[in-house]
Short mmCIF file of C-alpha atoms and ligand atoms in Angstrom, two decimals:
data_model
loop_
_atom_site.label_atom_id
_atom_site.label_comp_id
_atom_site.label_asym_id
_atom_site.label_seq_id
_atom_site.Cartn_x
_atom_site.Cartn_y
_atom_site.Cartn_z
CA UNK O 2 -10.89 -7.18 25.56
CA UNK O 3 -14.26 -5.65 26.41
CA UNK O 4 -15.79 -4.31 23.05
CA UNK O 5 -19.27 -5.50 22.71
CA UNK O 6 -20.34 -6.84 19.23
CA UNK O 7 -22.42 -4.16 17.74
CA UNK O 8 -22.83 -0.96 19.71
CA UNK O 9 -25.86 1.01 21.05
CA UNK O 10 -28.15 2.30 17.94
CA UNK O 11 -27.04 -0.57 15.88
CA UNK O 12 -23.62 0.69 14.86
CA UNK O 13 -21.29 -2.10 13.80
CA UNK O 14 -17.83 -2.63 15.58
CA UNK O 15 -15.08 -2.96 12.80
CA UNK O 16 -12.09 -4.79 13.59
CA UNK O 17 -8.67 -4.30 12.05
CA UNK O 18 -5.77 -6.72 12.33
CA UNK O 19 -2.57 -4.80 12.85
CA UNK O 20 -2.07 -1.44 14.76
CA UNK O 21 -0.10 0.37 12.14
CA UNK O 22 -0.60 3.90 10.70
CA UNK O 23 -3.62 2.71 8.22
CA UNK O 24 -5.24 1.61 11.34
CA UNK O 25 -4.73 4.83 13.39
CA UNK O 26 -5.84 6.81 10.32
CA UNK O 27 -9.00 5.02 10.03
CA UNK O 28 -10.08 6.42 13.63
CA UNK O 29 -11.20 10.15 12.53
CA UNK O 30 -13.32 8.61 10.09
CA UNK O 31 -14.81 5.98 12.34
CA UNK O 32 -15.34 8.74 14.93
CA UNK O 33 -17.45 10.66 12.31
CA UNK O 34 -19.50 7.67 11.21
CA UNK O 35 -20.28 6.51 14.53
CA UNK O 36 -18.49 3.06 14.12
CA UNK O 37 -16.72 1.68 16.74
CA UNK O 38 -13.22 0.37 15.93
CA UNK O 39 -11.30 -2.32 17.68
CA UNK O 40 -7.46 -3.10 16.68
CA UNK O 41 -5.20 -6.38 17.01
CA UNK O 42 -2.11 -4.49 17.74
CA UNK O 43 1.37 -5.71 17.96
CA UNK O 44 2.06 -3.86 21.52
CA UNK O 45 0.35 -1.37 23.60
CA UNK O 46 2.28 1.39 22.15
CA UNK O 47 1.53 0.46 18.67
CA UNK O 48 0.61 3.66 16.35
CA UNK O 49 -3.08 2.93 16.40
CA UNK O 50 -3.19 1.81 19.81
CA UNK O 51 -2.29 5.20 21.14
CA UNK O 52 -5.42 6.32 19.68
CA UNK O 53 -8.08 3.54 19.59
CA UNK O 54 -9.23 2.47 23.16
CA UNK O 55 -10.09 -0.91 22.40
CA UNK O 56 -6.64 -2.22 21.04
CA UNK O 57 -5.98 -5.66 22.62
CA UNK O 58 -2.47 -6.84 22.01
CA UNK O 59 -2.18 -10.16 20.24
CA UNK O 60 -0.36 -11.86 17.39
CA UNK O 61 -1.70 -11.58 13.67
CA UNK O 62 -0.37 -15.11 13.10
CA UNK O 63 -2.05 -16.85 15.94
CA UNK O 64 -5.33 -18.52 15.20
CA UNK O 65 -6.31 -18.28 18.86
CA UNK O 66 -5.44 -14.76 19.27
CA UNK O 67 -6.99 -13.44 15.93
CA UNK O 68 -10.21 -15.45 16.45
CA UNK O 69 -10.86 -14.46 20.12
CA UNK O 70 -10.21 -10.71 18.68
CA UNK O 71 -12.91 -11.18 15.80
CA UNK O 72 -15.65 -12.70 17.68
CA UNK O 73 -15.93 -9.33 19.31
CA UNK O 74 -16.25 -7.61 15.93
CA UNK O 75 -19.09 -7.64 13.29
CA UNK O 76 -16.75 -7.69 10.46
CA UNK O 77 -12.63 -7.99 10.17
CA UNK O 78 -10.45 -5.93 8.09
CA UNK O 79 -6.57 -5.90 7.45
CA UNK O 80 -4.07 -2.91 8.55
CA UNK O 81 -1.66 -4.90 6.29
CA UNK O 82 -1.09 -8.00 4.32
CA UNK O 83 1.07 -10.44 6.59
CA UNK O 84 -2.08 -12.23 8.18
CA UNK O 85 -1.78 -16.13 7.04
CA UNK O 86 -4.70 -17.30 5.11
CA UNK O 87 -5.14 -20.42 7.54
CA UNK O 88 -5.61 -17.74 10.27
CA UNK O 89 -8.35 -15.73 8.12
CA UNK O 90 -9.94 -19.14 7.11
CA UNK O 91 -10.22 -19.76 11.21
CA UNK O 92 -12.06 -16.36 11.57
CA UNK O 93 -14.47 -16.99 9.01
CA UNK O 94 -15.15 -20.72 10.33
CA UNK O 95 -15.86 -18.73 13.75
CA UNK O 96 -18.58 -17.08 11.58
CA UNK O 97 -17.13 -13.57 11.47
CA UNK O 98 -17.29 -11.65 8.11
CA UNK O 99 -13.82 -10.92 6.84
CA UNK O 100 -13.21 -8.34 4.15
CA UNK O 101 -11.43 -8.80 1.66
CA UNK O 102 -11.93 -12.40 1.62
CA UNK O 103 -8.75 -14.67 2.05
CA UNK O 104 -9.29 -15.69 -1.79
CA UNK O 105 -9.16 -12.20 -2.92
CA UNK O 106 -6.54 -11.07 -0.30
CA UNK O 107 -4.00 -14.15 -1.51
CA UNK O 108 -3.65 -11.70 -4.72
CA UNK O 109 -1.80 -9.13 -2.78
CA UNK O 110 -0.01 -11.52 -0.36
CA UNK O 111 1.56 -13.41 -3.06
CA UNK O 112 3.15 -11.92 -6.52
CA UNK O 113 2.99 -15.19 -8.14
CA UNK O 114 -0.46 -15.59 -7.72
CA UNK O 115 -0.93 -12.02 -8.77
CA UNK O 116 0.98 -12.59 -12.00
CA UNK O 117 -0.66 -15.64 -12.86
CA UNK O 118 -4.15 -14.15 -12.54
CA UNK O 119 -3.38 -10.73 -14.09
CA UNK O 120 -2.11 -12.40 -17.11
CA UNK O 121 -4.85 -15.05 -17.66
CA UNK O 122 -7.20 -11.80 -17.32
CA UNK O 123 -5.16 -10.08 -19.96
CA UNK O 124 -4.11 -7.07 -17.73
CA UNK O 125 -0.68 -5.77 -19.01
CA UNK O 126 2.22 -6.90 -16.62
CA UNK O 127 6.04 -7.01 -17.16
CA UNK O 128 7.23 -10.21 -19.16
CA UNK O 129 7.60 -12.50 -16.08
CA UNK O 130 8.46 -16.28 -15.05
CA UNK O 131 8.20 -18.28 -12.19
CA UNK O 132 12.11 -19.70 -11.03
CA UNK O 133 12.64 -22.56 -8.76
CA UNK O 134 16.46 -22.75 -10.21
CA UNK O 135 19.36 -21.48 -11.38
CA UNK O 136 18.63 -22.68 -15.04
CA UNK O 137 15.22 -21.26 -14.79
CA UNK O 138 16.93 -17.96 -14.40
CA UNK O 139 19.53 -18.30 -16.88
CA UNK O 140 16.83 -19.19 -19.48
CA UNK O 141 14.50 -16.21 -18.41
CA UNK O 142 17.64 -14.07 -18.79
CA UNK O 143 18.39 -15.17 -21.98
CA UNK O 144 15.21 -14.50 -23.42
CA UNK O 145 14.44 -11.19 -21.85
CA UNK O 146 18.07 -10.13 -21.38
CA UNK O 147 20.20 -9.03 -18.18
CA UNK O 148 19.57 -7.32 -15.58
CA UNK O 149 16.03 -8.34 -14.66
CA UNK O 150 14.23 -7.79 -11.62
CA UNK O 151 14.20 -10.82 -8.91
CA UNK O 152 11.29 -11.03 -6.23
CA UNK O 153 10.16 -13.18 -3.37
CA UNK O 154 6.96 -13.77 -3.79
CA UNK O 155 5.76 -13.38 -0.35
CA UNK O 156 6.72 -11.21 2.73
CA UNK O 157 8.36 -8.07 0.56
CA UNK O 158 7.52 -4.40 1.59
CA UNK O 159 9.19 -1.18 0.65
CA UNK O 160 11.62 -2.75 -1.88
CA UNK O 161 12.92 -5.70 0.49
CA UNK O 162 12.40 -8.88 -1.32
CA UNK O 163 13.08 -6.78 -4.69
CA UNK O 164 16.55 -7.04 -6.32
CA UNK O 165 18.05 -6.28 -9.70
CA UNK O 166 20.27 -9.09 -11.00
CA UNK O 167 22.73 -8.92 -13.47
CA UNK O 168 23.44 -12.75 -13.57
CA UNK O 169 22.42 -15.73 -11.47
CA UNK O 170 25.41 -15.30 -9.46
CA UNK O 171 23.70 -12.10 -7.91
CA UNK O 172 20.97 -14.43 -6.75
CA UNK O 173 22.91 -17.26 -5.23
CA UNK O 174 21.67 -16.92 -1.78
CA UNK O 175 17.95 -16.71 -3.06
CA UNK O 176 18.44 -19.61 -5.37
CA UNK O 177 20.16 -21.51 -2.38
CA UNK O 178 17.30 -20.74 -0.19
CA UNK O 179 14.54 -22.16 -2.51
CA UNK O 180 16.51 -25.31 -2.57
CA UNK O 181 16.87 -25.39 0.73
CA UNK O 182 12.88 -24.38 1.13
CA UNK O 183 12.05 -27.97 0.66
CA UNK O 184 13.56 -28.65 4.12
CA UNK O 185 11.58 -25.49 5.29
CA UNK O 186 14.40 -22.95 4.69
CA UNK O 187 13.43 -19.12 4.75
CA UNK O 188 15.54 -16.05 3.49
CA UNK O 189 17.12 -14.96 6.80
CA UNK O 190 16.88 -10.88 5.58
CA UNK O 191 13.24 -10.92 5.98
CA UNK O 192 12.04 -14.29 7.15
CA UNK O 193 9.92 -14.65 3.49
CA UNK O 194 9.20 -18.42 2.74
CA UNK O 195 11.30 -19.36 -0.29
CA UNK O 196 8.98 -22.57 -0.58
CA UNK O 197 7.28 -21.51 -3.69
CA UNK O 198 10.35 -20.14 -5.78
CA UNK O 199 10.84 -16.71 -6.96
CA UNK O 200 9.26 -14.15 -9.45
CA UNK O 201 11.66 -12.86 -12.22
CA UNK O 202 10.45 -10.08 -14.31
CA UNK O 203 11.86 -8.18 -17.21
CA UNK O 204 13.40 -4.64 -16.12
CA UNK O 205 10.82 -2.42 -17.01
CA UNK O 206 12.14 1.16 -18.37
CA UNK O 207 9.49 2.98 -17.02
CA UNK O 208 8.97 6.96 -17.32
CA UNK O 209 7.56 7.13 -14.12
CA UNK O 210 5.33 5.28 -11.51
CA UNK O 211 1.68 5.97 -11.33
CA UNK O 212 -1.19 4.18 -8.84
CA UNK O 213 -4.87 3.61 -9.12
CA UNK O 214 -6.98 3.23 -5.99
CA UNK O 215 -10.43 1.61 -5.99
CA UNK O 216 -12.75 0.58 -3.43
CA UNK O 217 -15.36 -1.94 -4.11
CA UNK O 218 -18.25 -3.11 -1.69
CA UNK O 219 -19.36 -6.78 -1.09
CA UNK O 220 -22.69 -5.68 -3.28
CA UNK O 221 -20.17 -4.87 -6.18
CA UNK O 222 -20.35 -1.28 -5.96
CA UNK O 223 -16.94 0.43 -6.87
CA UNK O 224 -15.59 3.69 -7.18
CA UNK O 225 -11.98 4.83 -8.34
CA UNK O 226 -9.93 8.00 -7.11
CA UNK O 227 -8.00 9.97 -9.94
CA UNK O 228 -4.71 8.35 -11.07
CA UNK O 229 -1.66 9.70 -9.05
CA UNK O 230 2.00 9.60 -9.61
CA UNK O 231 3.94 7.92 -6.83
CA UNK O 232 7.62 9.43 -6.64
CA UNK O 233 9.98 6.79 -4.93
CA UNK O 234 13.53 7.64 -3.60
CA UNK O 235 15.93 4.59 -2.73
CA UNK O 236 12.79 2.34 -3.12
CA UNK O 237 10.60 4.33 -0.53
CA UNK O 238 7.62 6.59 -1.97
CA UNK O 239 8.20 10.02 -0.74
CA UNK O 240 6.02 11.89 -2.66
CA UNK O 241 2.74 11.45 -4.28
CA UNK O 242 0.79 13.92 -6.89
CA UNK O 243 -2.72 13.91 -7.35
CA UNK O 244 -3.69 13.73 -10.16
CA UNK O 245 -0.74 12.32 -12.11
CA UNK O 246 0.42 15.58 -13.72
CA UNK O 247 0.42 15.71 -17.67
CA UNK O 248 -1.02 12.03 -17.52
CA UNK O 249 -2.96 10.70 -21.16
CA UNK O 250 -6.58 10.99 -20.57
CA UNK O 251 -6.67 7.83 -22.59
CA UNK O 252 -4.05 5.74 -20.61
CA UNK O 253 -5.93 7.47 -17.24
CA UNK O 254 -9.24 6.11 -18.37
CA UNK O 255 -7.55 2.57 -19.20
CA UNK O 256 -5.67 2.08 -15.86
CA UNK O 257 -8.75 3.27 -14.18
CA UNK O 258 -11.24 0.55 -15.92
CA UNK O 259 -8.43 -2.20 -15.40
CA UNK O 260 -8.22 -1.51 -11.82
CA UNK O 261 -12.06 -1.59 -11.56
CA UNK O 262 -11.98 -4.85 -13.56
CA UNK O 263 -9.28 -6.67 -11.18
CA UNK O 264 -11.19 -5.38 -8.25
CA UNK O 265 -14.32 -6.98 -9.67
CA UNK O 266 -12.51 -10.18 -11.12
CA UNK O 267 -10.90 -10.92 -7.85
CA UNK O 268 -13.88 -10.30 -5.54
CA UNK O 269 -11.99 -7.34 -3.69
CA UNK O 270 -13.78 -5.77 -1.05
CA UNK O 271 -12.49 -2.47 0.73
CA UNK O 272 -9.72 -0.38 -0.73
CA UNK O 273 -7.04 -1.73 -3.32
CA UNK O 274 -4.30 -0.01 -4.84
CA UNK O 275 -2.88 -0.72 -8.14
CA UNK O 276 0.57 0.03 -8.62
CA UNK O 277 1.77 0.97 -12.30
CA UNK O 278 4.73 1.34 -14.47
CA UNK O 279 4.14 4.07 -17.09
CA UNK O 280 5.93 3.33 -20.28
CA UNK O 281 5.87 3.74 -23.88
CA UNK O 282 4.60 1.36 -26.38
CA UNK O 283 5.88 0.32 -29.79
CA UNK O 284 4.34 3.58 -31.51
CA UNK O 285 5.86 5.65 -28.82
CA UNK O 286 2.57 6.20 -27.04
CA UNK O 287 2.29 6.26 -23.28
CA UNK O 288 0.87 3.02 -22.03
CA UNK O 289 1.16 1.12 -18.58
CA UNK O 290 2.06 -2.16 -16.94
CA UNK O 291 0.74 -3.33 -13.70
CA UNK O 292 3.25 -3.82 -10.74
CA UNK O 293 1.48 -4.90 -8.04
CA UNK O 294 -1.62 -4.79 -6.13
CA UNK O 295 -2.20 -3.66 -2.27
CA UNK O 296 -5.72 -4.67 -0.63
CA UNK O 297 -6.09 -2.03 2.08
CA UNK O 298 -5.49 1.66 2.29
CA UNK O 299 -2.27 2.42 0.74
CA UNK O 300 0.31 5.36 0.95
CA UNK O 301 -0.46 6.39 -2.49
CA UNK O 302 -4.17 7.32 -1.21
CA UNK O 303 -2.94 9.26 1.75
CA UNK O 304 -3.65 12.30 -0.26
CA UNK O 305 -7.26 11.73 -0.05
CA UNK O 306 -7.59 12.57 3.57
CA UNK O 307 -7.13 16.45 2.65
CA UNK O 308 -7.71 16.05 -0.95
CA UNK O 309 -10.88 14.24 -1.78
CA UNK O 310 -14.51 14.38 -0.80
CA UNK O 311 -13.86 10.78 0.62
CA UNK O 312 -10.90 10.06 2.15
CA UNK O 313 -9.67 6.20 1.37
CA UNK O 314 -10.22 5.44 5.16
CA UNK O 315 -13.61 6.39 5.17
CA UNK O 316 -14.10 4.61 2.01
CA UNK O 317 -12.48 1.32 3.24
CA UNK O 318 -14.98 1.65 6.53
CA UNK O 319 -18.04 2.26 4.13
CA UNK O 320 -16.99 -0.86 1.88
CA UNK O 321 -16.16 -3.58 4.19
CA UNK O 322 -19.61 -2.53 5.89
CA UNK O 323 -21.34 -2.71 2.42
CA UNK O 324 -22.55 0.85 2.90
CA UNK O 325 -22.99 3.10 -0.41
CA UNK O 326 -19.58 4.54 -1.32
CA UNK O 327 -18.59 8.54 -0.91
CA UNK O 328 -17.60 10.61 -3.87
CA UNK O 329 -13.87 10.37 -5.18
CA UNK O 330 -14.05 13.71 -6.27
CA UNK O 331 -10.90 15.84 -5.82
CA UNK O 332 -11.21 18.95 -3.61
CA UNK O 333 -8.84 21.05 -5.30
CA UNK O 334 -7.02 21.05 -8.61
CA UNK O 335 -3.99 19.36 -7.08
CA UNK O 336 -2.98 17.79 -3.78
CA UNK O 337 0.46 16.90 -2.86
CA UNK O 338 1.26 14.44 -0.10
CA UNK O 339 4.79 14.34 1.38
CA UNK O 340 6.09 11.53 3.18
CA UNK O 341 7.95 12.23 6.51
CA UNK O 342 10.90 9.76 6.99
CA UNK O 343 12.65 9.21 10.14
CA UNK O 344 15.92 11.68 10.27
CA UNK O 345 18.40 12.22 12.92
CA UNK O 346 15.99 14.98 14.59
CA UNK O 347 13.51 13.11 16.93
CA UNK O 348 12.02 16.31 18.58
CA UNK O 349 9.35 16.42 15.85
CA UNK O 350 6.72 18.24 17.90
CA UNK O 351 9.07 21.49 18.21
CA UNK O 352 9.01 21.53 14.43
CA UNK O 353 5.11 22.66 14.39
CA UNK O 354 5.77 26.02 15.32
CA UNK O 355 7.94 26.93 12.65
CA UNK O 356 6.02 25.06 10.10
CA UNK O 357 2.49 26.03 10.82
CA UNK O 358 3.39 29.44 10.87
CA UNK O 359 5.05 29.44 7.83
CA UNK O 360 2.61 27.57 6.08
CA UNK O 361 -0.83 27.74 7.57
CA UNK O 362 -2.50 25.43 4.73
CA UNK O 363 -0.27 22.60 5.28
CA UNK O 364 -2.07 19.33 6.90
CA UNK O 365 -0.01 17.33 9.16
CA UNK O 366 -0.43 13.56 9.92
CA UNK O 367 2.10 12.11 12.35
CA UNK O 368 1.97 8.54 13.37
CA UNK O 369 3.26 8.23 16.70
CA UNK O 370 5.98 6.26 15.74
CA UNK O 371 9.55 6.23 16.80
CA UNK O 372 11.89 7.92 14.73
CA UNK O 373 14.12 5.23 13.00
CA UNK O 374 16.33 6.50 9.91
CA UNK O 375 14.35 5.78 6.78
CA UNK O 376 11.03 4.82 8.53
CA UNK O 377 7.99 6.41 7.13
CA UNK O 378 6.73 8.31 10.46
CA UNK O 379 3.97 10.66 9.14
CA UNK O 380 3.05 12.49 5.84
CA UNK O 381 1.80 15.94 5.10
CA UNK O 382 -0.71 17.04 2.49
CA UNK O 383 -0.96 20.52 0.62
CA UNK O 384 -3.50 21.30 -1.88
CA UNK O 385 -4.18 24.17 -4.55
CA UNK O 386 -3.42 25.36 -8.15
CA UNK O 387 0.20 25.93 -8.68
CA UNK O 388 1.97 22.16 -8.45
CA UNK O 389 5.38 23.59 -8.46
CA UNK O 390 4.73 25.61 -5.50
CA UNK O 391 2.76 22.98 -3.49
CA UNK O 392 5.62 20.30 -4.29
CA UNK O 393 8.06 23.06 -2.94
CA UNK O 394 6.18 23.49 0.25
CA UNK O 395 5.38 19.89 0.75
CA UNK O 396 9.41 19.00 0.22
CA UNK O 397 10.11 21.86 2.77
CA UNK O 398 7.73 20.71 5.71
CA UNK O 399 9.13 17.01 5.30
CA UNK O 400 12.84 17.91 5.11
CA UNK O 401 12.23 20.25 8.22
CA UNK O 402 10.56 17.61 9.97
CA UNK O 403 13.44 15.01 9.03
CA UNK O 404 15.95 17.71 10.57
CA UNK O 405 17.63 17.89 7.03
CA UNK O 406 17.28 21.71 6.72
CA UNK O 407 16.89 24.14 9.89
CA UNK O 408 14.64 27.10 8.40
P1 ADP V 22 7.54 -4.01 -2.82
O1 ADP V 22 6.60 -5.19 -2.65
O2 ADP V 22 8.71 -4.29 -1.97
O3 ADP V 22 6.63 -2.67 -2.81
P2 ADP V 22 7.47 -3.73 -5.72
O4 ADP V 22 7.24 -4.96 -6.40
O5 ADP V 22 6.87 -2.78 -5.83
O6 ADP V 22 8.02 -4.18 -4.26
O7 ADP V 22 8.77 -3.16 -6.28
C1 ADP V 22 9.62 -2.04 -5.42
C2 ADP V 22 10.11 -1.03 -6.58
O8 ADP V 22 11.17 -1.52 -7.36
C3 ADP V 22 9.14 -0.47 -7.27
O9 ADP V 22 8.39 0.31 -6.95
C4 ADP V 22 9.77 -0.29 -8.71
O10 ADP V 22 10.68 0.92 -8.29
C5 ADP V 22 11.05 -1.39 -8.63
N1 ADP V 22 10.39 -2.57 -9.55
C6 ADP V 22 9.85 -3.47 -9.41
N2 ADP V 22 9.66 -4.30 -10.25
C7 ADP V 22 10.26 -3.66 -11.46
C8 ADP V 22 10.59 -4.03 -12.57
N3 ADP V 22 9.80 -5.14 -13.10
N4 ADP V 22 11.09 -3.20 -13.35
C9 ADP V 22 11.88 -2.06 -13.03
N5 ADP V 22 11.76 -1.87 -11.58
C10 ADP V 22 10.98 -2.66 -10.75
#
């Protein structure tokens, strides 16, 4: 590890804990800004380590590894939300700035903490309860009706740690794990600690899923991008439409205001995504409920790389460095982002010749990850005036990259 703190010319060193695709996609704007990036990577071949020269390998749960890494950085931020609060506190104790703060980040790490706080703030959320026993779950089910949605407060992603249950028997293993958690039990499926119990939510009959992306700097400047629609397939986001088509303008402004308010009240710094369900109120007017928060660049903001004046990755750097934020204006009427999931076809590079010849306006972002079925390994962005045409083109490119189609 040889990166000096603050490079010549006074340009700072930004450290990112985690070497995934988000850290990787931060490299191009860092190059543009002249900011040095350093990444604490899971392995030498991690997605970001392939493109960022200073990528020491270390364990994000180890105080020693993270503090040693952080001492060489002017400010530290995150590629994911799995860094334990005590590890972040140790970085702060070593005198290194961390953005977002551990107090803010906790609301993206723990869904129970998030629900409690948003409810206090009067932000619309699904009906919810903290469940620590079978009888708690039964009582909540009686109140809101079955089926309902049960979540592990920590450690879930891409729908793991989220389960639709039709009765307490569907949740027997998790309830057993909660009981065992007093003795340090964990859920074997994803290692989530069950010590704090479970989050139960009423099943929301949403019309679609939306997301609002905001950025906030330590000085309190904030910026919001247009509200987008996120399309999920089997619990994984496959497509993002920016802006969300036919969105009620009043709903868009209320949702944007809520996201800015959450960022301010929680003291968020950097980029935050607020995931929403669009629903209908008692008068059949469109409204929304907040699903969850992510405090880092987010999949729902990948469209900004090609579709917005300032990408979420550049904005995250500006925000954590407390620089003035960039314009969040969309460059074109529509941008469609398609996620490329791993398929049976490992020779991804061979697809470029066909796809680039077919659609010269298509933008490709591949993450250097091993192809595993269902894993997010890249995305494409395409912008223009005809939404149906853009969706068809993005779908075609993703299907071709996944090997689902051959022409
Ligand atoms: P993760 O942390 O894995 O992203 P989420 O809490 O976002 O988990 O849930 C994953 C998906 O499950 C959501 O995108 C949504 O489709 C569905 N879901 C989550 N909560 C509810 C709910 N209360 N009602 C209906 N569907 C839900």
